[in-house]
Amino acid sequence: MSDKLKSVKESHEYKEFVKLSELGLVLPNKICGNENCKNFESEMEPDLRKREKNAKNLILNWRCRTCRVYNSVYAGSFFSLFRKPVKIILAVIKCWAAQISATKAKSVINLNLEHQLTEAMILGVYARLRQICTLAVDKQNLKLGGSGKVVEIDESLYCKVKHWKGKDLKRRPVWVFGLVERADGESSGRTYMQIVKDREAQTLLSIIYDKCESGSIIFSDCWASYNKIAMFKNFTHKTVNHSVNFLDPNNGACTNRIESLWRACKQKFKEMNGCKRVYIQSYIDEFIWRFNNNVTTDRIACYNLILREISKFYRPGISLNEFEEKVLSENRTSFEEDELSNENFETCSSSGSTSENEVNAEDIFSEFCVVYRRMKTIQLQ
Ligand SMILES: [Zn+2]
């Protein structure tokens, strides 16, 4: 081994790369793809160089010794989406794992790593991580409850229409329907939440039917849409009347767990002062992912897990289009563009206000399609 190669392999950059390749985040080697090269299809060597003369950071490349073709070892990986040194992107992911806001992350990273990150760049990484969560939650196969197990269900208003006139006529309330298992000896309980177009029986029952295993015991409030739950899949249905008490003294039903989840989930929106409507489901997906994997309060476990999820769902070599198609199909109902999609909303702290029952909420799913398409065109830095 030449001295130069030896020093490359001892560098911090190379060791970092090896660690990430062991996690499956980047390919561990590369062969020369130059057909005119004598060493066509033989392995390339790692090589460290500066992008330009005065650049601060060294870039780790694969380089062919014969034809001297080279490109970044991170080409085609998740990291190549952000045009920043890998150690910076990893620092951003650490901040995300610790649930640090983009504003704070920016000052922490710029101070400690002497870099000039913008908030937009950090938000770009955060948005990609939420897309990973959307895929990792595996909504299709996520089933809750089971014989004799308790599942609490509830609906919650995420986006309220303040005055039902003027500009607000165009706005639509956003209802989220949620289910959560009670913790038992085997598990600490998982959750599932999704935006619903309305709170009609058909809408809610079809989700309950799909998400709850046969024989589950379902606790809910007295919302009329739930009346027919016990007709399906051997479900037992118990209700608690919130206008009277929060724990039904006769049947033991209560929905404290789902309500505390609403508070926790909405806290994030509050800290952000609301967010664009299109992002609501992706933040909810992130919440579900953290909760179901039990990493909500453990930033190190969260960081390690999200790296593993990235290697699974953004495996090196996947095309960005293919990735986004998958994310989109997880949250798709319609493809239509919607001009309201960029509108900000304020979260409601109260859950289940029924004053707007008569509002016939339109389908807002189309909004999700818009954001994922737009993300393709967002220039990160
Ligand atoms: Zn070559």
Coordinates of C-alpha atoms and ligand atoms in Angstrom, one line a residue:
M1 CA 0.0 0.0 0.0
S2 CA 1.4 3.4 -0.9
D3 CA 2.0 6.0 1.8
K4 CA -0.6 8.2 0.4
L5 CA -3.3 5.4 0.4
K6 CA -2.2 4.6 4.0
S7 CA -2.7 8.1 5.1
V8 CA -6.1 8.3 3.5
K9 CA -7.2 5.2 5.3
E10 CA -6.1 6.6 8.6
S11 CA -8.0 9.9 8.0
H12 CA -11.0 10.8 10.0
E13 CA -13.0 11.1 6.7
Y14 CA -12.2 7.6 5.7
K15 CA -13.0 6.1 9.1
E16 CA -16.3 8.0 9.1
F17 CA -17.0 6.6 5.7
V18 CA -16.3 3.0 6.8
K19 CA -18.7 3.4 9.7
L20 CA -21.4 4.6 7.4
S21 CA -20.8 1.9 4.9
E22 CA -21.1 -0.7 7.6
L23 CA -24.5 0.7 8.4
G24 CA -25.4 0.3 4.8
L25 CA -25.7 4.1 4.2
V26 CA -23.1 4.1 1.4
L27 CA -21.7 1.4 -0.8
P28 CA -18.4 0.1 0.6
N29 CA -16.5 0.1 -2.8
K30 CA -16.7 1.1 -6.4
I31 CA -15.4 -0.2 -9.7
C32 CA -14.1 1.9 -12.5
G33 CA -16.8 2.5 -15.0
N34 CA -14.7 3.9 -17.8
E35 CA -14.8 1.4 -20.7
N36 CA -11.7 2.8 -22.3
C37 CA -9.7 2.2 -19.1
K38 CA -7.2 -0.6 -18.9
N39 CA -8.6 -1.3 -15.4
F40 CA -12.3 -1.1 -16.4
E41 CA -14.4 -2.7 -13.7
S42 CA -11.6 -3.1 -11.3
E43 CA -11.8 -1.6 -7.8
M44 CA -11.1 2.1 -7.3
E45 CA -9.1 3.5 -4.4
P46 CA -10.2 6.0 -1.8
D47 CA -8.7 9.4 -2.3
L48 CA -8.9 12.7 -0.3
R49 CA -8.9 16.0 -2.0
K50 CA -10.2 19.5 -1.7
R51 CA -13.0 20.6 -4.0
E52 CA -11.0 23.8 -4.7
K53 CA -7.7 25.2 -3.6
N54 CA -9.0 27.3 -0.7
A55 CA -11.7 24.9 0.4
K56 CA -11.7 24.0 4.1
N57 CA -13.0 20.5 3.9
L58 CA -11.5 17.5 2.3
I59 CA -13.7 15.3 0.1
L60 CA -13.4 11.6 0.1
N61 CA -13.5 10.2 -3.5
W62 CA -13.2 6.9 -5.3
R63 CA -10.4 7.2 -7.8
C64 CA -9.2 4.9 -10.5
R65 CA -5.4 4.6 -10.3
T66 CA -5.2 4.0 -14.1
C67 CA -7.5 6.5 -15.7
R68 CA -7.8 8.8 -12.7
V69 CA -11.5 9.1 -13.0
Y70 CA -12.9 10.0 -9.6
N71 CA -16.2 10.8 -7.8
S72 CA -17.5 11.3 -4.3
V73 CA -17.9 8.1 -2.2
Y74 CA -21.3 9.6 -1.2
A75 CA -22.7 10.0 -4.7
G76 CA -26.1 8.4 -4.9
S77 CA -26.5 8.2 -1.1
F78 CA -28.9 10.0 1.2
F79 CA -26.1 12.4 2.0
S80 CA -25.7 13.5 -1.6
L81 CA -29.1 15.1 -1.4
F82 CA -27.8 18.0 0.7
R83 CA -24.5 19.2 -0.8
K84 CA -22.8 19.6 2.6
P85 CA -20.0 17.7 4.3
V86 CA -21.2 14.4 5.8
K87 CA -20.2 15.4 9.3
I88 CA -22.4 18.5 9.0
I89 CA -25.4 16.4 7.8
L90 CA -24.8 13.9 10.6
A91 CA -24.8 16.8 13.1
V92 CA -28.2 17.9 11.7
I93 CA -29.5 14.4 12.0
K94 CA -28.4 14.3 15.7
C95 CA -30.3 17.6 16.3
W96 CA -33.4 16.1 14.7
A97 CA -33.1 13.0 16.9
A98 CA -32.9 15.2 19.9
Q99 CA -35.9 17.2 18.7
I100 CA -34.0 20.4 18.5
S101 CA -35.7 23.1 16.4
A102 CA -34.1 24.1 13.1
T103 CA -33.4 27.6 14.5
K104 CA -31.5 26.2 17.5
A105 CA -29.8 23.5 15.4
K106 CA -28.5 26.2 13.2
S107 CA -26.8 28.2 15.9
V108 CA -25.5 25.0 17.7
I109 CA -23.9 23.6 14.5
N110 CA -22.6 26.9 13.2
L111 CA -21.0 27.6 16.5
N112 CA -19.5 24.2 17.2
L113 CA -18.6 23.1 13.7
E114 CA -17.7 26.5 12.3
H115 CA -20.0 26.3 9.4
Q116 CA -22.5 28.6 7.8
L117 CA -25.7 26.5 7.6
T118 CA -29.0 28.1 6.8
E119 CA -32.3 27.2 8.5
A120 CA -33.7 26.2 5.1
M121 CA -30.9 23.6 4.7
I122 CA -31.7 22.2 8.1
L123 CA -35.4 22.1 7.4
G124 CA -34.6 20.3 4.2
V125 CA -32.9 17.5 6.1
Y126 CA -35.6 17.4 8.6
A127 CA -38.2 17.1 5.9
R128 CA -36.3 14.2 4.3
L129 CA -36.1 12.4 7.7
R130 CA -39.9 12.8 8.1
Q131 CA -40.3 11.1 4.7
I132 CA -38.1 8.3 5.9
C133 CA -40.4 8.0 9.0
T134 CA -43.5 7.9 6.7
L135 CA -42.0 4.9 5.0
A136 CA -40.6 3.3 8.1
V137 CA -44.0 3.4 10.0
D138 CA -45.3 0.9 7.4
K139 CA -48.9 2.1 7.7
Q140 CA -50.2 -0.8 5.6
N141 CA -49.0 -3.5 8.0
L142 CA -49.4 -1.5 11.2
K143 CA -52.1 -3.3 13.2
L144 CA -53.1 -2.5 16.7
G145 CA -54.7 -4.4 19.6
G146 CA -55.8 -8.0 19.4
S147 CA -57.9 -10.4 21.5
G148 CA -58.6 -8.8 24.9
K149 CA -56.3 -5.9 24.2
V150 CA -57.5 -2.3 24.7
V151 CA -57.2 0.3 22.0
E152 CA -58.3 3.9 22.7
I153 CA -59.6 5.9 19.8
D154 CA -60.4 9.6 19.4
E155 CA -60.6 12.4 16.8
S156 CA -58.9 15.7 17.3
L157 CA -59.1 19.0 15.5
Y158 CA -55.6 20.1 14.3
C159 CA -56.6 23.1 12.2
K160 CA -59.5 25.2 13.2
V161 CA -61.5 27.5 11.1
K162 CA -61.8 30.6 13.3
H163 CA -64.5 32.6 11.6
W164 CA -66.7 30.9 9.1
K165 CA -66.7 33.8 6.7
G166 CA -64.5 35.8 4.4
K167 CA -61.1 34.4 3.8
D168 CA -61.8 31.5 6.2
L169 CA -64.5 30.2 3.9
K170 CA -61.7 28.8 1.8
R171 CA -60.0 27.2 4.7
R172 CA -60.9 23.8 5.9
P173 CA -60.6 22.3 9.3
V174 CA -58.2 19.4 9.7
W175 CA -59.3 16.5 11.7
V176 CA -57.0 13.7 12.8
F177 CA -58.2 10.3 13.8
G178 CA -56.0 8.4 16.2
L179 CA -55.7 5.0 17.9
V180 CA -53.4 3.9 20.6
E181 CA -52.9 0.6 22.4
R182 CA -52.7 0.4 26.1
A183 CA -49.3 -0.7 27.4
D184 CA -49.2 -4.2 28.7
G185 CA -46.6 -6.7 29.8
E186 CA -45.5 -7.4 26.2
S187 CA -45.3 -3.9 24.7
S188 CA -45.5 -0.3 25.7
G189 CA -48.2 0.2 23.1
R190 CA -48.2 1.6 19.6
T191 CA -50.2 4.3 17.9
Y192 CA -51.6 5.2 14.5
M193 CA -52.9 8.6 13.4
Q194 CA -54.1 9.9 10.1
I195 CA -55.8 13.0 8.7
V196 CA -59.4 12.2 7.9
K197 CA -61.6 14.1 5.4
D198 CA -64.5 14.0 7.8
R199 CA -65.7 12.3 10.9
E200 CA -68.5 10.3 9.4
A201 CA -69.1 6.7 10.6
Q202 CA -67.9 5.3 7.3
T203 CA -64.6 7.1 7.4
L204 CA -63.8 6.3 11.0
L205 CA -65.1 2.7 11.0
S206 CA -63.1 1.8 7.9
I207 CA -59.9 2.9 9.7
I208 CA -60.8 1.1 12.9
Y209 CA -61.7 -2.0 10.9
D210 CA -58.4 -1.9 9.1
K211 CA -56.1 -1.0 12.0
C212 CA -57.5 -3.0 14.9
E213 CA -57.0 -6.8 15.2
S214 CA -60.1 -9.0 15.8
G215 CA -61.2 -9.2 19.4
S216 CA -59.8 -5.8 20.4
I217 CA -61.6 -3.9 23.2
I218 CA -62.1 -0.4 21.9
F219 CA -62.5 2.6 24.2
S220 CA -64.0 5.8 22.8
D221 CA -66.0 8.8 23.6
C222 CA -69.7 9.0 22.7
W223 CA -69.3 10.3 19.2
A224 CA -72.2 8.9 17.1
S225 CA -69.9 7.6 14.4
Y226 CA -68.6 5.0 16.7
N227 CA -72.0 3.4 17.4
K228 CA -71.6 0.4 15.1
I229 CA -68.0 -0.7 16.2
A230 CA -69.2 -3.8 18.0
M231 CA -70.7 -5.1 14.8
F232 CA -67.3 -5.9 13.4
K233 CA -64.4 -8.3 13.9
N234 CA -65.5 -9.4 17.4
F235 CA -64.7 -5.9 18.8
T236 CA -65.9 -5.0 22.2
H237 CA -66.9 -1.3 22.5
K238 CA -66.9 0.7 25.6
T239 CA -67.6 4.4 25.8
V240 CA -66.9 7.2 28.3
N241 CA -69.2 10.2 28.3
H242 CA -66.8 13.2 28.6
S243 CA -69.6 15.6 29.5
V244 CA -70.1 13.5 32.6
N245 CA -66.7 12.1 33.6
F246 CA -63.4 11.0 32.2
L247 CA -63.4 7.5 33.5
D248 CA -66.6 5.6 33.2
P249 CA -67.3 4.1 36.6
N250 CA -69.4 1.3 35.2
N251 CA -67.3 -0.1 32.4
G252 CA -63.8 1.3 33.3
A253 CA -63.5 3.0 29.9
C254 CA -61.3 6.0 29.6
T255 CA -59.4 7.7 26.8
N256 CA -56.6 9.3 28.8
R257 CA -53.9 7.8 26.8
I258 CA -55.0 9.0 23.4
E259 CA -55.7 12.4 24.8
S260 CA -52.2 12.7 26.3
L261 CA -50.8 11.7 22.9
W262 CA -52.8 14.5 21.2
R263 CA -51.2 16.9 23.6
A264 CA -47.7 15.6 23.0
C265 CA -48.2 15.5 19.2
K266 CA -49.6 19.0 19.1
Q267 CA -46.9 20.4 21.3
K268 CA -44.5 20.3 18.3
F269 CA -46.9 22.3 16.1
K270 CA -47.3 24.8 18.9
E271 CA -43.5 25.2 19.2
M272 CA -43.3 25.8 15.5
N273 CA -46.2 28.3 15.6
G274 CA -48.2 26.1 13.4
C275 CA -46.9 24.8 10.0
K276 CA -48.0 24.5 6.5
R277 CA -51.0 22.3 6.1
V278 CA -49.2 20.1 3.7
Y279 CA -46.7 19.1 6.3
I280 CA -49.2 18.1 9.0
Q281 CA -49.3 14.4 8.1
S282 CA -45.5 14.1 7.8
Y283 CA -45.1 15.6 11.3
I284 CA -47.7 13.1 12.5
D285 CA -45.8 10.3 10.8
E286 CA -42.6 11.4 12.6
F287 CA -44.5 11.4 15.9
I288 CA -45.8 7.8 15.3
W289 CA -42.4 6.6 14.3
R290 CA -40.8 7.9 17.4
F291 CA -43.6 6.7 19.7
N292 CA -43.9 3.2 18.2
N293 CA -40.1 2.7 18.3
N294 CA -39.9 4.0 21.8
V295 CA -37.3 6.6 21.0
T296 CA -39.2 9.7 21.8
T297 CA -37.1 10.6 24.7
D298 CA -33.9 8.7 23.9
R299 CA -31.9 10.8 21.4
I300 CA -29.1 8.4 21.0
A301 CA -31.3 5.4 20.3
C302 CA -33.3 7.6 18.0
Y303 CA -30.2 8.7 16.1
N304 CA -29.0 5.1 15.6
L305 CA -32.4 3.9 14.6
I306 CA -33.0 6.7 12.0
L307 CA -29.6 5.9 10.4
R308 CA -30.7 2.3 10.1
E309 CA -34.0 3.4 8.6
I310 CA -32.2 5.6 6.1
S311 CA -30.1 2.6 4.9
K312 CA -33.3 0.6 4.5
F313 CA -35.5 3.3 2.7
Y314 CA -32.9 5.4 1.0
R315 CA -30.4 2.7 0.1
P316 CA -27.4 3.9 -1.9
G317 CA -28.2 4.0 -5.6
I318 CA -32.0 4.5 -5.3
S319 CA -33.2 7.4 -7.4
L320 CA -34.8 10.4 -5.8
N321 CA -37.8 9.9 -8.0
E322 CA -38.3 6.3 -6.9
F323 CA -38.0 7.3 -3.2
E324 CA -40.5 10.1 -3.6
E325 CA -43.0 8.0 -5.4
K326 CA -42.9 5.6 -2.5
V327 CA -43.4 8.3 0.0
L328 CA -46.2 9.7 -2.0
S329 CA -48.0 6.4 -2.4
E330 CA -48.0 6.1 1.4
N331 CA -50.0 9.3 1.8
R332 CA -51.8 9.5 -1.5
T333 CA -55.5 9.8 -2.2
S334 CA -55.5 12.3 -5.0
F335 CA -53.1 14.0 -7.3
E336 CA -54.7 17.3 -7.8
E337 CA -52.8 20.5 -7.0
D338 CA -54.2 22.7 -4.4
E339 CA -53.5 26.4 -4.1
L340 CA -54.3 26.4 -0.4
S341 CA -51.6 24.0 0.3
N342 CA -49.1 26.6 1.4
E343 CA -51.4 28.3 3.8
N344 CA -50.3 28.4 7.5
F345 CA -52.5 27.1 10.2
E346 CA -52.7 27.4 13.9
T347 CA -53.0 24.3 15.9
C348 CA -55.9 24.0 18.4
S349 CA -55.0 23.0 21.8
S350 CA -58.4 21.7 22.6
S351 CA -59.4 18.3 21.2
G352 CA -62.7 17.4 19.8
S353 CA -64.5 20.7 19.7
T354 CA -67.7 19.8 17.9
S355 CA -68.9 23.3 17.0
E356 CA -67.9 22.8 13.4
N357 CA -69.6 19.5 12.8
E358 CA -71.7 21.0 10.0
V359 CA -68.7 22.0 8.1
N360 CA -68.3 19.6 5.3
A361 CA -64.5 19.3 5.1
E362 CA -63.2 18.7 1.6
D363 CA -60.6 16.2 0.8
I364 CA -57.3 17.7 1.7
F365 CA -55.1 14.7 0.8
S366 CA -54.3 16.3 -2.5
E367 CA -52.2 18.8 -0.6
F368 CA -49.7 16.1 0.3
C369 CA -49.0 15.3 -3.3
V370 CA -48.1 18.9 -3.9
V371 CA -45.5 19.2 -1.2
Y372 CA -43.7 16.1 -2.2
R373 CA -43.6 17.3 -5.8
R374 CA -42.4 20.7 -4.7
M375 CA -39.6 19.2 -2.6
K376 CA -38.0 17.9 -5.7
T377 CA -37.6 21.4 -6.9
I378 CA -36.5 22.9 -3.6
Q379 CA -32.9 24.0 -4.0
L380 CA -31.0 23.1 -0.9
Q381 CA -28.4 25.8 -0.6
Ligands
ZN1 ZN -10.2 3.5 -14.7

